[in-house]
PDB file of C-alpha atoms in Angstrom:
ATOM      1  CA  UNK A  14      11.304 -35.220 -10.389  1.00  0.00           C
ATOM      2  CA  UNK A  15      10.717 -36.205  -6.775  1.00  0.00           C
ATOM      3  CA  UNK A  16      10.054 -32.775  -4.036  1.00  0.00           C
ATOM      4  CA  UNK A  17      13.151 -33.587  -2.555  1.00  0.00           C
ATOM      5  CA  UNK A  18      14.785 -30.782  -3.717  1.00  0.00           C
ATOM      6  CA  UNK A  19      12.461 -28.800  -1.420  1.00  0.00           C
ATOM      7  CA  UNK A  20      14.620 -30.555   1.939  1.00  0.00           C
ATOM      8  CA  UNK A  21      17.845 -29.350   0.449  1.00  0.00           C
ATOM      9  CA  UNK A  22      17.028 -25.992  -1.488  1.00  0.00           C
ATOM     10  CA  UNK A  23      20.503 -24.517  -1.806  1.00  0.00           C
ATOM     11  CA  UNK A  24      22.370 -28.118  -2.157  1.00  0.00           C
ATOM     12  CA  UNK A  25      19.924 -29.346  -5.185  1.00  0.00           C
ATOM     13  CA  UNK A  26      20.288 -25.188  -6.637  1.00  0.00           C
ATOM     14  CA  UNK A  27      24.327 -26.310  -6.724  1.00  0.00           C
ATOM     15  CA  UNK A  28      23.433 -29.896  -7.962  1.00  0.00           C
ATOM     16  CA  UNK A  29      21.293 -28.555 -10.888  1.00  0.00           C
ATOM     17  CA  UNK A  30      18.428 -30.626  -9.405  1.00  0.00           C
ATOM     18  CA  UNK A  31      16.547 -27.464  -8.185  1.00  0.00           C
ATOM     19  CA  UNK A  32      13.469 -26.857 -10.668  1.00  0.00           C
ATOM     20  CA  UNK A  33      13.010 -23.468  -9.714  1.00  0.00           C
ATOM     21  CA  UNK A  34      15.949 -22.280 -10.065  1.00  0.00           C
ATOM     22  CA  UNK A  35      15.824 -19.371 -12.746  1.00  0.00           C
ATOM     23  CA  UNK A  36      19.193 -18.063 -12.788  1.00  0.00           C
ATOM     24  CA  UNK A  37      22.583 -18.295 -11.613  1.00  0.00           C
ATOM     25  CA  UNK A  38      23.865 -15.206  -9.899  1.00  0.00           C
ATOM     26  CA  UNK A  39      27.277 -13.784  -8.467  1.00  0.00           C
ATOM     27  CA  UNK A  40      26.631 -15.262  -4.550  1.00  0.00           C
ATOM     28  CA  UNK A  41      23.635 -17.119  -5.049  1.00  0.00           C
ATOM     29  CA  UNK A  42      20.859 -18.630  -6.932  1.00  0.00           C
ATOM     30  CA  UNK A  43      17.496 -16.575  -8.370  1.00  0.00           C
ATOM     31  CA  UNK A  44      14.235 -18.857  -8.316  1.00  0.00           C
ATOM     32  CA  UNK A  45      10.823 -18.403  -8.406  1.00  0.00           C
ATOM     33  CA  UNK A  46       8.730 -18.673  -5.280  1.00  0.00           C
ATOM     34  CA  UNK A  47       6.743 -22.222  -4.732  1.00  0.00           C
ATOM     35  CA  UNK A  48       3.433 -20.242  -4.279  1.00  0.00           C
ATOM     36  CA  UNK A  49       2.416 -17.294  -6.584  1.00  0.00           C
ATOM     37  CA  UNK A  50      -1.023 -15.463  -5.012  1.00  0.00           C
ATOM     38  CA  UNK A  51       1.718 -12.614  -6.196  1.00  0.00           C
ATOM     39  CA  UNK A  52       2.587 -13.717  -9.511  1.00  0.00           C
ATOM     40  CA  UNK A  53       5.973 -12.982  -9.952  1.00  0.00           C
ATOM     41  CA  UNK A  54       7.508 -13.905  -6.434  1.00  0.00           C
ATOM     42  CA  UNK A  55      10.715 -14.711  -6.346  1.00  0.00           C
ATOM     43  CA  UNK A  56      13.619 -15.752  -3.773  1.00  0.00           C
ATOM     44  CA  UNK A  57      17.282 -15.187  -3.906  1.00  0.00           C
ATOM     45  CA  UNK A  58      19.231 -18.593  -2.402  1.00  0.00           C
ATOM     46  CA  UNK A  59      22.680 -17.794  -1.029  1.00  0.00           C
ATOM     47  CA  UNK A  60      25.192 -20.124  -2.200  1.00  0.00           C
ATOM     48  CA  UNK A  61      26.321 -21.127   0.961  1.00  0.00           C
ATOM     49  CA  UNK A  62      24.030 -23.739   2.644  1.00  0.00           C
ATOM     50  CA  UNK A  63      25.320 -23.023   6.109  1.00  0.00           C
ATOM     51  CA  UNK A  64      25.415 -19.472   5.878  1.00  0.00           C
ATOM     52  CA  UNK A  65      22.163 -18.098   8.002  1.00  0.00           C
ATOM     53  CA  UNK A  66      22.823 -14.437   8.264  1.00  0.00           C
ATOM     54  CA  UNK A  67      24.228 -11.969   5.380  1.00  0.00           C
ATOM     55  CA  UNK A  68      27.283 -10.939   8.408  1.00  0.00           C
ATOM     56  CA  UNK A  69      28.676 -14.438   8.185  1.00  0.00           C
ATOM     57  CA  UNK A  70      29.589 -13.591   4.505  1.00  0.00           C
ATOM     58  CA  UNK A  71      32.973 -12.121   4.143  1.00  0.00           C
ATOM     59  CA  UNK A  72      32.255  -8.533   3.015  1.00  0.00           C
ATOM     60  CA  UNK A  73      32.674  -8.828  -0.420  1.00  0.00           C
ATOM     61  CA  UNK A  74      30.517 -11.873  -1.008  1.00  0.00           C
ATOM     62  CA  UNK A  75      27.662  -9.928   1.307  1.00  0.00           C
ATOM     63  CA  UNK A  76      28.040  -6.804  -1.057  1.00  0.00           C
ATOM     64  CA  UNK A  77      27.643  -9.809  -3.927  1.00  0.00           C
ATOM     65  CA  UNK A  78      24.720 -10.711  -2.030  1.00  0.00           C
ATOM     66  CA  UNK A  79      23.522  -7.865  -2.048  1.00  0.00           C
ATOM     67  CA  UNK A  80      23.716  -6.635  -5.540  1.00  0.00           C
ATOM     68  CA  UNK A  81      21.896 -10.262  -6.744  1.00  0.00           C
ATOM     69  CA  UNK A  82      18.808  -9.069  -4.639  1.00  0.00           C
ATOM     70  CA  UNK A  83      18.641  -5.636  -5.975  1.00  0.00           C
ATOM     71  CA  UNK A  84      19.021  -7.616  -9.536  1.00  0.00           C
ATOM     72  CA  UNK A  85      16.893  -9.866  -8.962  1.00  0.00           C
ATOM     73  CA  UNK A  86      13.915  -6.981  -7.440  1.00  0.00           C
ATOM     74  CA  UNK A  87      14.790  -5.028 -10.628  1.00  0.00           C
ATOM     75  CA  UNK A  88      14.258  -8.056 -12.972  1.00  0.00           C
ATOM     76  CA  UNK A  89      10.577  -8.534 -11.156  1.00  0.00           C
ATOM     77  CA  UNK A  90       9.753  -5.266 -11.436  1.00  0.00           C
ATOM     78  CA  UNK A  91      10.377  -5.017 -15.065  1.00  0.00           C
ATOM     79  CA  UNK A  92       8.656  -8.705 -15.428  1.00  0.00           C
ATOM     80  CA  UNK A  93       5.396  -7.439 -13.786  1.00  0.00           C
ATOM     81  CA  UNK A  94       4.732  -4.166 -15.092  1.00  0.00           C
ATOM     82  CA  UNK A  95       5.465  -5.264 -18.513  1.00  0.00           C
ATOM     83  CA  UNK A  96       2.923  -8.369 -17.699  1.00  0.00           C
ATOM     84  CA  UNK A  97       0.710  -6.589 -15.345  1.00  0.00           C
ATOM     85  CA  UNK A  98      -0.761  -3.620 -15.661  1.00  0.00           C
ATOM     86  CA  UNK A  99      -1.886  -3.587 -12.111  1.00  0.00           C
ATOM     87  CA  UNK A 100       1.847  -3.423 -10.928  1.00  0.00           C
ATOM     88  CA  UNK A 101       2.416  -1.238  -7.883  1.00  0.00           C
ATOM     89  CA  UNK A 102       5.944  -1.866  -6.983  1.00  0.00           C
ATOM     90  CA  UNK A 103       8.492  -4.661  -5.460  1.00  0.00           C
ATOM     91  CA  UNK A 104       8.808  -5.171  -1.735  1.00  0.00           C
ATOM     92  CA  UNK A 105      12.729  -6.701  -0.690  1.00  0.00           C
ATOM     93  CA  UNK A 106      12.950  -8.786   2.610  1.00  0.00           C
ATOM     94  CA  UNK A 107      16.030 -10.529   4.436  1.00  0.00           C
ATOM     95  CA  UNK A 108      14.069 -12.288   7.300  1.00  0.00           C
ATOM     96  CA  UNK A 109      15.857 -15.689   7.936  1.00  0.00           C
ATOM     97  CA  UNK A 110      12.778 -16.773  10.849  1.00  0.00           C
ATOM     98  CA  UNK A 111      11.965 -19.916   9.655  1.00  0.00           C
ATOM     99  CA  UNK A 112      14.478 -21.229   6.820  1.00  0.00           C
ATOM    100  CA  UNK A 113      17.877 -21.603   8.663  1.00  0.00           C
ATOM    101  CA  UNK A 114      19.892 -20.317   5.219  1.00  0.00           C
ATOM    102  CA  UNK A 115      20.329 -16.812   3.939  1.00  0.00           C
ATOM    103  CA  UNK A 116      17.602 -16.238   1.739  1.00  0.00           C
ATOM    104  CA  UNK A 117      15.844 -12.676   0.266  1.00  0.00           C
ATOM    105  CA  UNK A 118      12.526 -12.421  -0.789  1.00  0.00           C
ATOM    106  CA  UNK A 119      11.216 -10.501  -3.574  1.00  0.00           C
ATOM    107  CA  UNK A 120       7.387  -9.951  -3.236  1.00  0.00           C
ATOM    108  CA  UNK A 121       5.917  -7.903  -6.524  1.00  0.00           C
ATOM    109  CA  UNK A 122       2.660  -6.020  -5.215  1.00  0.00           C
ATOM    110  CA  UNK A 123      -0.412  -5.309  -7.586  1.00  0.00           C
ATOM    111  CA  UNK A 124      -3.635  -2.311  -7.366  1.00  0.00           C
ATOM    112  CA  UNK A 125      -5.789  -5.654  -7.702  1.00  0.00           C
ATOM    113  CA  UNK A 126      -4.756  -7.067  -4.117  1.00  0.00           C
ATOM    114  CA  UNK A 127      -7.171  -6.629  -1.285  1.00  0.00           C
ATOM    115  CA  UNK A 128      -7.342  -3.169  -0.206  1.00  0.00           C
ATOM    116  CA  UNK A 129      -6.792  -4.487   3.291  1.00  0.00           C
ATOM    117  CA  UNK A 130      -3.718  -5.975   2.458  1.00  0.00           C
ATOM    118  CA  UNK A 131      -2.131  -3.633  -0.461  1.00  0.00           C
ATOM    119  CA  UNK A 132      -0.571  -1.406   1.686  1.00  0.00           C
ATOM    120  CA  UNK A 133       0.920  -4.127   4.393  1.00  0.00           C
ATOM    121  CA  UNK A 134       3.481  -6.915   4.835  1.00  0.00           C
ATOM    122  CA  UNK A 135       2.887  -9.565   2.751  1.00  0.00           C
ATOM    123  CA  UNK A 136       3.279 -12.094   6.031  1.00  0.00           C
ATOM    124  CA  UNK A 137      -0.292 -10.911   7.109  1.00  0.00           C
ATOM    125  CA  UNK A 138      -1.953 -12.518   4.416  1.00  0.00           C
ATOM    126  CA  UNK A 139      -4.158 -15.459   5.384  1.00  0.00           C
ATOM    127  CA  UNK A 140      -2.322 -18.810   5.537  1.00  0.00           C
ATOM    128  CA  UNK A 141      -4.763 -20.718   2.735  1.00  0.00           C
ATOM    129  CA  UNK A 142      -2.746 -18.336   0.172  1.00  0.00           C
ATOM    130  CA  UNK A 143       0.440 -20.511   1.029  1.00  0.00           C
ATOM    131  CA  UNK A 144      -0.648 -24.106   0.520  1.00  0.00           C
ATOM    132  CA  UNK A 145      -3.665 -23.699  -1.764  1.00  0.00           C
ATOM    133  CA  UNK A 146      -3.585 -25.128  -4.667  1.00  0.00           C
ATOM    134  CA  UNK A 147      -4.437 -22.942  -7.235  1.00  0.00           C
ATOM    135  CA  UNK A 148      -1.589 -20.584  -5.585  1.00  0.00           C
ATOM    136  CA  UNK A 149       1.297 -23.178  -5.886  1.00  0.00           C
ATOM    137  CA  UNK A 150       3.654 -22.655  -9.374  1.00  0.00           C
ATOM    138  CA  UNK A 151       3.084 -24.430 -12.041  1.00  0.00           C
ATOM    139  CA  UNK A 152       3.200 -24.267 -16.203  1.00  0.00           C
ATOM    140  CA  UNK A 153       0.880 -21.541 -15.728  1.00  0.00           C
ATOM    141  CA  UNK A 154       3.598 -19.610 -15.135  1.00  0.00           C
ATOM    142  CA  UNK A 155       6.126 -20.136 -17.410  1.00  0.00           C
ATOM    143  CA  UNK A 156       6.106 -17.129 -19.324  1.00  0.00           C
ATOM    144  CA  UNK A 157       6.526 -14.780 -15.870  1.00  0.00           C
ATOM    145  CA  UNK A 158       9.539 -17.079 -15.412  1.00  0.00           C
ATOM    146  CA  UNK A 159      10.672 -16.580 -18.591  1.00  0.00           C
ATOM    147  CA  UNK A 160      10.210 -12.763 -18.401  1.00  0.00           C
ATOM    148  CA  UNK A 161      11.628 -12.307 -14.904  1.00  0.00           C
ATOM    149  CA  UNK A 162      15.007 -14.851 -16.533  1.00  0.00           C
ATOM    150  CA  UNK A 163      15.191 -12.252 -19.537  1.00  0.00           C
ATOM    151  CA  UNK A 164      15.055  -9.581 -17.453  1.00  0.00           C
ATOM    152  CA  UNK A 165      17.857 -11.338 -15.255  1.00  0.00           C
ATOM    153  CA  UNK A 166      20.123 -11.721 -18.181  1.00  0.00           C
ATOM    154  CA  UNK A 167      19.248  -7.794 -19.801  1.00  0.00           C
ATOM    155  CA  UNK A 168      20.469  -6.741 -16.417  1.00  0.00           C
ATOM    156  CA  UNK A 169      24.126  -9.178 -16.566  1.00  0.00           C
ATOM    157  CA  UNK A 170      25.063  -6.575 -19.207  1.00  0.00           C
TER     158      UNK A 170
END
């Protein structure tokens, strides 16, 4: 599979062509983040390619909305502290500044991180931890996908 999924994120999530797509949820789509310097990072994809801000949802699909993030921060929580000792806690962002879709982030936090950077937005991390290597996903982390997709469905229920 070609990264052309990455120029059409939402589109190749409803296609079934988007490989990090973990779960299906009510208003959107659950997937693990392209970069893991915090293993377990995850994103929550709104269904709705041209939707850019959670008001241009009717109310009832934002409260949908809504309700997948606080699933989906749940299912990371549980996901990391069960894998990771070190687990601190999960940080939930709707900041819509550079992808023009609605999107949430789910950042899991950890003792181990830099004791510079523990305690502040994740955004002030230096830029090498998005596009290095060793950071991006890969089979290394199946089983925290697999964990934070069991915890998705234990939730459903």
């Amino acid at each position: 599979m070609t990264d052309d999924w990455r120029k059409d994120r939402i589109g190749s999530a409803l296609r079934g062509e988007n490989p990090t797509v973990l779960r299906r949820l009510k208003a959107g789509f659950a997937v693990v983040g392209d970069v893991q310097f915090l293993p377990g990072y995850s994103v929550l994809l709104a269904d709705a390619p041209a939707v850019q801000r959670l008001s241009e949802l009717p109310r009832s699909k934002r409260l949908a909305f809504l309700a997948d993030m606080d699933r989906l921060g749940e299912a990371v929580e549980r996901a990391c502290s069960r894998l990771d000792p070190a687990f601190r806690r999960v940080n939930l962002e709707i900041l819509g500044n550079t992808d023009p879709f609605l999107h949430a982030h789910v950042w899991p936090r950890f003792e181990w991180e830099p004791t510079e950077l523990v305690s502040k937005p994740v955004w002030l991390y230096p830029r090498e931890r998005w596009s290095e290597e060793r950071y991006a996903l890969g089979q290394q982390h199946d089983a925290l996908r697999k964990a934070i997709g069991e915890e998705l469905d234990r939730l459903a229920g």
